[in-house]
Amino acid sequence: MQAEQPIVEIRDIRKRFGNLEVLKGVDFSVREKEVVCLIGRSGSGKSTLLRCINLLERADSGTIRVFGEDILHTKDVNAYRAKVGMCFQQFNLFSNMNVLENCTKPQCMVLKRSKEEAREIALHRLDQVGMRGFAGADVRTISGGQKQRVAIARALCMDPKLMLFDEPTSALDPEMVGEVLNVMKDLAEKGLTMIVVTHEMNFARDVADRVVFMDQGKIEEEGTPEELFSHPKSPRTEAFLRSAANK
Amino acid sequence: MFIQNCYEILSKYGSSLLLGVRTTLIVALTGTAFGLILGLLVGGFRAAKLDLTAGAAAKFFKKLFDIVANIYITVFRGTPMMVQAVFLYYALLNVVHWDALTAAIVVISINTGAYMAEIVRSGIQAVDKGQTEAARSLGMSNAQCMFAVVLPQAIRNAFPAIGNELIVNIKDSSVLMIISITELMFQAKSIAGSTFHFTETYFIEAMIYLLLTSVASFVLNLIEKRMNRTATLTIPMSDTDPTNASLMRTSKED
């Protein structure tokens, strides 16, 4: 590993929804080219942490520095978000556009690329996820795994320096999980910095550089996959891993 | 006897009935079109959410707009269009010196706008919020997200209700006879008054309305089918086999 600077630096962020405190002071950082998997039970705050990073949620307090920029006080939220790709559990492809338009329109609108340039980049990215042959397809007619791969291509079209994945395979039929995880693995190997909220323990074990276990709004334990999965220090981590293994 | 009377009315007053149809269609079509534009503006702003970073001034104007829009919708949905027509026509006659047809178009537009605003608002709110989140996560602004992603879907969802407003307007423009525009109801009433064949005249009038609404609903159905038609065609753009789902990429370079 070379000298890699932290891309994401989070200090003591807190977030509450009404009476429910979802994040209770989280410190978290990610270095360049690192793949970090966030694991934990539903409601442990991992999705909220991820959403705070691209400002879909606004942290109530604390600091979040991404690419050295204090994003809670950034002037141009949209320019910042364009640098951070995000994939959602429900894919969220634009249903009024076909596969290719899903990938080209955001480029033209946000990055002001020409139609031709956007199309070329989109086709390249669709190729990368194995969906080039579906460029003209209506997004309502393709399978869940294909939708998620298109969603990944769409995010990649913006040339993100950081990718966030919010349970990208949780809404998929079991036989489609693999195709999406393979694409993500491929991205990881190419050196993209990624933060992945996942319930796929095997993926976390194989692909992650670091695994972070969250529990009740805090980071309970973090370490390499080897440390965390084979020698968990916290009893809570151990209990979670045991219940996850029994599924 | 009945049929013969109908035939006579049609041959003698056919042109004035056609004039009535023309005026009815002008009022109904322009009223629906302007009403839709008004509804998109009012309903769009009402459903729009402010950015998390919005300042105090933006919040104040949004609040003010919501209150004004609410009053507008309550008043124009809560009073009969006939009353709106007479009141506004005479109240503004000395201010803007308008003719009855202009007044009729303005009244039906504002009236339709109130209904359209609610149709558009519920259409927007029915669009999955994941669509907005995806758009924003890609860096689109609030406005870009609204115009490129949310509104097209909202209009597609709300199209049956929007089309219904056109059909309602074809029929309900008849109440605008109260300000003496030469639409179908007004013409029929004049014809009935001069021929004394009330039953026959109003029968013909009813049939014409039925024909107009049937044609309108046929055309609306066609448009709706077109909008919902899924583009199932898959354009082969490379030698990638689309059926091979496990194939991840064909190019190794990045």
Coordinates of C-alpha atoms in Angstrom, one line a residue:
Chain A
M1 CA 0.0 0.0 0.0
Q2 CA 1.3 3.4 -1.0
A3 CA 0.8 6.6 1.0
E4 CA -2.9 7.1 0.5
Q5 CA -4.6 10.2 1.8
P6 CA -8.0 10.1 3.5
I7 CA -10.7 11.0 1.0
V8 CA -13.5 10.9 3.6
E9 CA -12.9 12.2 7.1
I10 CA -15.9 12.2 9.4
R11 CA -15.7 13.6 13.0
D12 CA -18.3 13.0 15.6
I13 CA -21.4 13.3 13.4
R14 CA -24.8 13.1 14.9
K15 CA -28.2 12.8 13.2
R16 CA -31.6 12.6 14.7
F17 CA -35.0 12.1 13.1
G18 CA -37.5 13.5 15.5
N19 CA -37.0 11.7 18.8
L20 CA -34.9 9.0 17.3
E21 CA -31.1 9.5 17.4
V22 CA -29.8 7.5 14.5
L23 CA -26.2 8.5 14.5
K24 CA -24.7 9.0 18.0
G25 CA -21.3 10.5 17.3
V26 CA -19.6 8.6 14.5
D27 CA -15.9 9.0 13.5
F28 CA -15.1 7.4 10.2
S29 CA -12.5 7.8 7.5
V30 CA -11.8 6.3 4.1
R31 CA -8.5 6.5 2.2
E32 CA -8.1 6.7 -1.5
K33 CA -8.7 3.4 -3.3
E34 CA -10.0 1.8 -0.2
V35 CA -13.1 -0.4 -0.3
V36 CA -15.0 -0.2 3.0
C37 CA -18.0 -2.3 3.8
L38 CA -20.5 -1.1 6.4
I39 CA -22.3 -4.0 8.1
G40 CA -24.8 -4.1 10.9
R41 CA -28.5 -4.7 11.7
S42 CA -31.3 -2.7 10.1
G43 CA -31.6 0.5 12.0
S44 CA -28.0 0.6 13.1
G45 CA -27.4 3.8 11.2
K46 CA -25.2 2.5 8.3
S47 CA -27.5 3.8 5.5
T48 CA -27.9 7.1 7.3
L49 CA -24.1 7.5 7.6
L50 CA -23.8 6.8 3.8
R51 CA -26.6 9.3 3.0
C52 CA -24.9 11.9 5.1
I53 CA -21.8 11.6 3.0
N54 CA -23.5 12.8 -0.2
L55 CA -25.8 15.2 1.7
L56 CA -29.1 13.3 1.0
E57 CA -29.3 13.7 4.8
R58 CA -27.8 16.6 6.6
A59 CA -25.9 15.7 9.8
D60 CA -27.0 17.7 12.8
S61 CA -23.5 18.2 14.1
G62 CA -19.9 17.2 13.5
T63 CA -17.8 17.6 10.5
I64 CA -17.6 15.8 7.2
R65 CA -14.6 16.4 5.0
V66 CA -14.6 14.8 1.6
F67 CA -11.7 15.5 -0.9
G68 CA -10.5 17.9 1.7
E69 CA -13.7 20.0 1.5
D70 CA -15.9 20.7 4.4
I71 CA -19.1 19.6 2.7
L72 CA -21.5 20.6 5.4
H73 CA -20.6 24.2 4.5
T74 CA -20.0 23.7 0.8
K75 CA -21.4 26.4 -1.5
D76 CA -22.1 24.2 -4.4
V77 CA -23.9 21.0 -3.2
N78 CA -24.6 19.8 -6.8
A79 CA -21.0 20.1 -8.0
Y80 CA -20.0 18.1 -4.9
R81 CA -22.6 15.4 -5.4
A82 CA -21.6 15.0 -9.1
K83 CA -18.2 13.8 -7.8
V84 CA -19.7 11.2 -5.5
G85 CA -21.6 8.3 -7.2
M86 CA -24.4 6.6 -5.4
C87 CA -26.3 3.3 -6.0
F88 CA -29.6 2.6 -4.2
Q89 CA -31.3 -0.6 -3.1
Q90 CA -34.2 0.2 -5.3
F91 CA -32.0 1.1 -8.3
N92 CA -34.0 4.3 -9.0
L93 CA -33.5 4.3 -12.7
F94 CA -35.4 7.2 -14.3
S95 CA -38.5 5.5 -15.6
N96 CA -39.2 8.2 -18.2
M97 CA -36.0 7.5 -20.0
N98 CA -34.5 4.4 -21.7
V99 CA -31.2 2.8 -20.5
L100 CA -29.0 5.0 -22.6
E101 CA -30.8 8.2 -21.7
N102 CA -30.4 7.4 -18.0
C103 CA -26.7 7.5 -18.6
T104 CA -26.5 10.4 -21.0
K105 CA -29.0 13.0 -19.6
P106 CA -27.3 13.5 -16.2
Q107 CA -23.9 14.1 -18.0
C108 CA -25.4 16.7 -20.3
M109 CA -27.3 18.4 -17.6
V110 CA -24.7 18.4 -14.8
L111 CA -21.3 18.2 -16.5
K112 CA -22.5 20.1 -19.6
R113 CA -21.1 17.4 -21.9
S114 CA -22.1 17.4 -25.5
K115 CA -24.6 14.7 -26.6
E116 CA -22.0 12.9 -28.6
E117 CA -19.5 12.8 -25.9
A118 CA -22.1 11.8 -23.3
R119 CA -23.2 9.0 -25.6
E120 CA -19.7 7.7 -26.1
I121 CA -19.0 7.7 -22.4
A122 CA -22.4 6.1 -21.6
L123 CA -21.8 3.3 -24.1
H124 CA -18.4 2.6 -22.7
R125 CA -19.7 2.4 -19.2
L126 CA -22.7 0.3 -20.2
D127 CA -20.2 -2.0 -21.9
Q128 CA -18.2 -2.2 -18.7
V129 CA -21.2 -3.5 -16.8
G130 CA -22.3 -5.8 -19.7
M131 CA -25.4 -3.8 -20.6
R132 CA -24.4 -2.2 -23.8
G133 CA -26.7 -4.4 -25.8
F134 CA -29.6 -3.0 -23.8
A135 CA -28.9 0.7 -24.5
G136 CA -32.2 1.2 -26.3
A137 CA -34.3 -0.8 -23.8
D138 CA -37.0 0.6 -21.7
V139 CA -35.9 0.5 -18.1
R140 CA -39.2 -1.1 -17.0
T141 CA -38.6 -4.1 -19.1
I142 CA -35.2 -5.3 -17.7
S143 CA -34.5 -7.4 -14.7
G144 CA -33.5 -6.2 -11.3
G145 CA -29.9 -7.2 -11.7
Q146 CA -29.7 -5.5 -15.1
K147 CA -31.3 -2.4 -13.5
Q148 CA -28.7 -2.2 -10.8
R149 CA -25.9 -2.7 -13.4
V150 CA -27.3 0.2 -15.4
A151 CA -27.6 2.3 -12.2
I152 CA -23.9 1.6 -11.6
A153 CA -23.0 2.6 -15.2
R154 CA -25.1 5.8 -14.8
A155 CA -23.2 6.7 -11.7
L156 CA -19.8 5.9 -13.3
C157 CA -20.6 8.2 -16.3
M158 CA -20.1 11.1 -14.0
D159 CA -16.5 10.0 -13.3
P160 CA -17.0 9.8 -9.6
K161 CA -14.0 9.7 -7.3
L162 CA -16.0 8.0 -4.6
M163 CA -18.8 5.5 -5.0
L164 CA -21.5 4.9 -2.3
F165 CA -23.5 1.7 -2.5
D166 CA -26.6 1.5 -0.3
E167 CA -27.5 -2.2 0.0
P168 CA -27.2 -2.7 -3.8
T169 CA -28.2 -6.3 -3.8
S170 CA -30.9 -6.4 -1.1
A171 CA -33.8 -6.0 -3.5
L172 CA -32.6 -8.6 -5.9
D173 CA -33.6 -12.2 -6.5
P174 CA -30.8 -14.5 -5.3
E175 CA -29.8 -15.5 -8.8
M176 CA -29.1 -11.9 -9.7
V177 CA -26.9 -11.0 -6.8
G178 CA -23.8 -12.4 -8.3
E179 CA -23.9 -10.3 -11.5
V180 CA -24.1 -7.1 -9.5
L181 CA -21.4 -8.1 -7.0
N182 CA -19.1 -9.1 -9.9
V183 CA -19.4 -5.6 -11.4
M184 CA -18.6 -4.1 -8.0
K185 CA -15.7 -6.4 -7.5
D186 CA -14.4 -5.3 -10.9
L187 CA -14.6 -1.7 -9.9
A188 CA -12.8 -2.4 -6.6
E189 CA -10.0 -4.1 -8.5
K190 CA -9.7 -1.0 -10.8
G191 CA -9.0 1.1 -7.7
L192 CA -12.2 3.0 -7.2
T193 CA -12.8 4.2 -3.7
M194 CA -16.0 2.6 -2.5
I195 CA -18.2 2.6 0.6
V196 CA -20.6 -0.3 0.6
V197 CA -23.5 -0.9 2.9
T198 CA -24.2 -4.6 2.6
H199 CA -25.6 -7.7 4.1
E200 CA -23.5 -9.8 1.7
M201 CA -20.9 -11.1 4.2
N202 CA -19.0 -13.0 1.6
F203 CA -18.6 -9.9 -0.5
A204 CA -17.3 -8.0 2.5
R205 CA -14.9 -10.8 3.3
D206 CA -13.6 -11.1 -0.3
V207 CA -13.5 -7.5 -1.6
A208 CA -13.3 -5.1 1.4
D209 CA -10.1 -3.7 2.6
R210 CA -11.8 -2.8 5.8
V211 CA -15.1 -3.8 7.4
V212 CA -17.0 -1.5 9.8
F213 CA -19.6 -2.9 12.1
M214 CA -22.2 -0.4 13.2
D215 CA -24.5 -1.0 16.1
Q216 CA -27.1 1.4 17.6
G217 CA -25.8 4.5 15.9
K218 CA -22.2 4.0 16.7
I219 CA -19.2 2.2 15.2
E220 CA -18.8 -0.8 17.4
E221 CA -15.8 -2.3 15.7
E222 CA -13.7 -2.0 12.6
G223 CA -10.8 -3.8 11.0
T224 CA -9.7 -5.9 8.1
P225 CA -12.1 -8.6 7.0
E226 CA -9.8 -11.2 8.6
E227 CA -9.7 -9.4 12.0
L228 CA -13.4 -8.7 12.1
F229 CA -14.8 -12.0 10.8
S230 CA -12.3 -14.4 12.3
H231 CA -11.4 -12.6 15.5
P232 CA -14.1 -10.2 16.5
K233 CA -13.2 -8.3 19.7
S234 CA -16.6 -7.1 20.7
P235 CA -19.3 -9.6 21.8
R236 CA -21.9 -7.6 19.9
T237 CA -20.0 -8.0 16.7
E238 CA -19.6 -11.7 17.4
A239 CA -23.4 -12.0 18.1
F240 CA -24.2 -10.2 14.8
L241 CA -21.9 -12.3 12.8
R242 CA -23.3 -15.5 14.3
S243 CA -26.9 -14.4 13.5
A244 CA -25.8 -13.4 10.0
A245 CA -24.1 -16.7 9.4
N246 CA -27.3 -18.6 10.4
K247 CA -29.4 -17.0 7.7
Chain B
M1 CA -92.9 14.2 -36.6
F2 CA -89.9 14.3 -34.2
I3 CA -87.4 13.3 -36.8
Q4 CA -88.9 15.7 -39.3
N5 CA -88.6 18.5 -36.9
C6 CA -85.0 17.6 -36.1
Y7 CA -84.2 17.5 -39.8
E8 CA -85.7 21.0 -40.3
I9 CA -83.8 22.4 -37.4
L10 CA -80.5 21.0 -38.7
S11 CA -81.1 22.2 -42.2
K12 CA -82.2 25.7 -41.2
Y13 CA -80.0 26.3 -38.2
G14 CA -77.0 24.0 -39.0
S15 CA -74.6 26.9 -39.5
S16 CA -75.5 28.5 -36.1
L17 CA -75.1 25.1 -34.4
L18 CA -71.7 24.8 -36.0
L19 CA -70.8 28.2 -34.8
G20 CA -71.8 27.1 -31.4
V21 CA -69.6 24.0 -31.7
R22 CA -66.7 26.2 -32.8
T23 CA -67.0 28.5 -29.8
T24 CA -67.4 25.6 -27.4
L25 CA -64.3 23.9 -28.7
I26 CA -62.3 27.2 -28.7
V27 CA -63.3 27.8 -25.1
A28 CA -62.8 24.2 -23.9
L29 CA -59.5 23.6 -25.7
T30 CA -57.8 26.9 -24.8
G31 CA -59.3 26.7 -21.3
T32 CA -57.8 23.3 -20.8
A33 CA -54.5 24.2 -22.2
F34 CA -54.1 27.4 -20.2
G35 CA -55.5 25.6 -17.2
L36 CA -52.9 22.9 -17.5
I37 CA -50.1 25.5 -17.7
L38 CA -51.5 27.3 -14.7
G39 CA -51.9 24.0 -12.9
L40 CA -48.3 22.9 -13.7
L41 CA -47.0 26.2 -12.3
V42 CA -49.1 26.2 -9.2
G43 CA -49.2 22.5 -8.5
G44 CA -45.5 22.2 -9.3
F45 CA -44.5 24.9 -6.9
R46 CA -46.8 23.5 -4.2
A47 CA -45.3 20.1 -4.5
A48 CA -41.7 21.3 -4.8
K49 CA -39.5 20.8 -1.7
L50 CA -36.9 23.4 -0.8
D51 CA -33.3 22.5 -0.8
L52 CA -31.9 21.6 2.6
T53 CA -29.7 24.6 2.3
A54 CA -32.4 27.0 1.4
G55 CA -32.2 30.4 3.1
A56 CA -34.8 32.2 5.2
A57 CA -36.0 34.3 2.3
A58 CA -36.7 31.3 0.1
K59 CA -38.6 29.6 3.0
F60 CA -40.7 32.8 3.5
F61 CA -41.7 33.0 -0.2
K62 CA -42.5 29.3 -0.4
K63 CA -44.7 29.7 2.6
L64 CA -46.4 32.8 1.2
F65 CA -46.9 31.1 -2.2
D66 CA -48.4 28.0 -0.5
I67 CA -50.9 30.2 1.3
V68 CA -51.9 32.2 -1.8
A69 CA -52.2 29.0 -3.9
N70 CA -54.3 27.4 -1.2
I71 CA -56.8 30.3 -1.2
Y72 CA -56.9 30.3 -5.1
I73 CA -57.7 26.6 -5.2
T74 CA -60.3 26.8 -2.4
V75 CA -62.1 29.7 -4.0
F76 CA -62.2 28.4 -7.5
R77 CA -63.1 24.9 -6.7
G78 CA -65.6 26.0 -4.1
T79 CA -67.8 28.3 -6.2
P80 CA -69.7 27.4 -9.4
M81 CA -68.0 28.4 -12.6
M82 CA -71.3 30.1 -13.7
V83 CA -71.0 32.4 -10.7
Q84 CA -67.3 33.0 -11.3
A85 CA -68.1 34.0 -14.9
V86 CA -70.8 36.5 -14.2
F87 CA -69.0 38.0 -11.3
L88 CA -65.6 38.4 -13.0
Y89 CA -67.0 39.5 -16.3
Y90 CA -69.0 42.3 -14.9
A91 CA -66.6 43.2 -12.1
L92 CA -63.7 43.6 -14.5
L93 CA -65.8 45.0 -17.5
N94 CA -65.0 48.6 -16.6
V95 CA -61.4 47.9 -15.8
V96 CA -60.2 45.8 -18.7
H97 CA -63.0 46.4 -21.2
W98 CA -63.0 42.8 -22.4
D99 CA -65.4 41.0 -24.7
A100 CA -67.4 38.1 -23.4
L101 CA -65.4 35.5 -25.2
T102 CA -62.1 36.6 -23.7
A103 CA -63.7 36.7 -20.3
A104 CA -65.1 33.2 -20.8
I105 CA -61.6 31.9 -21.8
V106 CA -60.0 33.6 -18.8
V107 CA -62.6 32.2 -16.4
I108 CA -62.5 28.6 -17.6
S109 CA -58.7 28.7 -17.6
I110 CA -58.5 29.9 -14.0
N111 CA -61.2 27.5 -13.0
T112 CA -59.5 24.6 -14.7
G113 CA -56.1 25.7 -13.3
A114 CA -57.4 25.2 -9.8
Y115 CA -58.4 21.6 -10.5
M116 CA -55.2 21.0 -12.6
A117 CA -53.0 22.3 -9.7
E118 CA -54.4 19.6 -7.5
I119 CA -54.0 16.9 -10.2
V120 CA -50.4 17.9 -10.9
R121 CA -49.6 18.1 -7.2
S122 CA -50.9 14.6 -6.5
G123 CA -49.2 13.4 -9.6
I124 CA -45.9 14.8 -8.5
Q125 CA -46.3 13.4 -5.0
A126 CA -47.1 9.9 -6.5
V127 CA -43.6 9.8 -8.2
D128 CA -41.3 7.6 -6.1
K129 CA -39.0 9.7 -4.0
G130 CA -36.1 7.5 -5.0
Q131 CA -36.3 9.2 -8.4
T132 CA -35.6 12.5 -6.8
E133 CA -32.8 11.1 -4.7
A134 CA -31.1 9.5 -7.7
A135 CA -31.3 12.7 -9.6
R136 CA -30.0 14.8 -6.7
S137 CA -27.2 12.2 -6.0
L138 CA -26.0 12.7 -9.6
G139 CA -25.7 16.4 -9.0
M140 CA -28.9 17.6 -10.7
S141 CA -30.3 20.8 -9.2
N142 CA -33.8 20.9 -7.8
A143 CA -35.2 22.5 -11.0
Q144 CA -33.3 20.0 -13.3
C145 CA -34.7 17.1 -11.3
M146 CA -38.2 18.5 -11.5
F147 CA -38.3 19.2 -15.2
A148 CA -36.3 16.2 -16.5
V149 CA -37.3 13.5 -14.1
V150 CA -40.3 14.2 -11.9
L151 CA -42.7 16.2 -14.1
P152 CA -42.6 13.9 -17.1
Q153 CA -43.5 11.0 -14.9
A154 CA -46.1 13.0 -13.0
I155 CA -47.8 14.1 -16.2
R156 CA -47.8 10.5 -17.5
N157 CA -49.4 9.3 -14.2
A158 CA -51.9 12.1 -14.1
F159 CA -52.7 12.0 -17.8
P160 CA -56.2 10.4 -17.4
A161 CA -57.2 13.0 -14.9
I162 CA -55.8 15.8 -17.1
G163 CA -57.7 14.5 -20.1
N164 CA -60.8 14.2 -18.0
E165 CA -60.6 18.0 -17.5
L166 CA -60.9 18.5 -21.2
I167 CA -64.1 16.4 -21.4
V168 CA -65.5 18.2 -18.4
N169 CA -64.7 21.5 -20.0
I170 CA -66.4 20.6 -23.3
K171 CA -69.6 20.0 -21.3
D172 CA -69.3 22.6 -18.6
S173 CA -68.4 25.5 -20.9
S174 CA -72.2 25.5 -21.4
V175 CA -72.6 27.4 -18.2
L176 CA -70.7 30.3 -19.8
M177 CA -73.8 31.1 -21.9
I178 CA -74.6 33.2 -18.8
I179 CA -72.3 35.9 -20.2
S180 CA -73.7 35.5 -23.7
I181 CA -70.9 33.9 -25.7
T182 CA -72.2 32.0 -28.7
E183 CA -71.3 28.6 -27.6
L184 CA -73.4 25.5 -28.2
M185 CA -75.8 25.9 -25.3
F186 CA -76.4 29.5 -26.1
Q187 CA -77.1 28.8 -29.7
A188 CA -79.4 25.9 -28.9
K189 CA -81.4 28.1 -26.5
S190 CA -81.8 30.7 -29.2
I191 CA -82.9 28.1 -31.8
A192 CA -85.4 26.6 -29.3
G193 CA -86.7 30.0 -28.6
S194 CA -87.5 30.8 -32.2
T195 CA -88.7 27.4 -33.3
F196 CA -90.5 26.4 -30.1
H197 CA -89.3 22.8 -30.8
F198 CA -87.6 22.6 -27.4
T199 CA -87.4 18.8 -27.2
E200 CA -85.9 18.4 -30.7
T201 CA -83.4 21.2 -30.4
Y202 CA -82.1 20.1 -27.0
F203 CA -82.0 16.5 -28.2
I204 CA -79.8 17.6 -31.1
E205 CA -77.7 19.7 -28.7
A206 CA -77.2 16.7 -26.4
M207 CA -76.2 14.5 -29.3
I208 CA -73.6 17.0 -30.5
Y209 CA -72.1 17.2 -27.0
L210 CA -72.0 13.4 -26.8
L211 CA -70.2 13.3 -30.2
L212 CA -67.7 15.9 -29.1
T213 CA -66.9 14.2 -25.8
S214 CA -66.7 10.8 -27.5
V215 CA -64.2 12.0 -30.1
A216 CA -62.2 13.7 -27.3
S217 CA -62.1 10.6 -25.2
F218 CA -61.1 8.5 -28.2
V219 CA -58.2 10.8 -28.9
L220 CA -57.2 10.9 -25.3
N221 CA -57.1 7.1 -25.1
L222 CA -54.9 7.0 -28.2
I223 CA -52.4 9.5 -26.6
E224 CA -52.5 7.6 -23.3
K225 CA -51.7 4.3 -25.0
R226 CA -48.8 6.0 -26.9
M227 CA -47.4 7.4 -23.7
N228 CA -47.5 4.0 -21.9
R229 CA -46.2 2.0 -24.7
T230 CA -42.9 0.6 -23.6
A231 CA -40.0 0.7 -25.9
T232 CA -39.2 -3.0 -25.9
L233 CA -37.0 -2.8 -28.9
T234 CA -33.4 -3.5 -27.9
I235 CA -30.9 -1.9 -30.2
P236 CA -27.9 -4.1 -30.6
M237 CA -25.0 -1.7 -30.3
S238 CA -22.1 -4.2 -30.0
D239 CA -21.4 -7.8 -30.3
T240 CA -22.2 -8.2 -26.6
D241 CA -24.7 -11.0 -26.2
P242 CA -27.5 -9.4 -24.2
T243 CA -28.8 -12.8 -23.1
N244 CA -25.6 -13.7 -21.4
A245 CA -26.2 -12.0 -18.1
S246 CA -23.0 -13.4 -16.5
L247 CA -20.9 -11.6 -19.1
M248 CA -19.5 -8.6 -17.3
R249 CA -17.6 -6.8 -19.9
T250 CA -16.2 -7.1 -23.3
S251 CA -13.4 -4.5 -23.0
K252 CA -10.6 -4.8 -20.6
E253 CA -9.3 -1.3 -20.8
D254 CA -10.5 1.4 -18.5

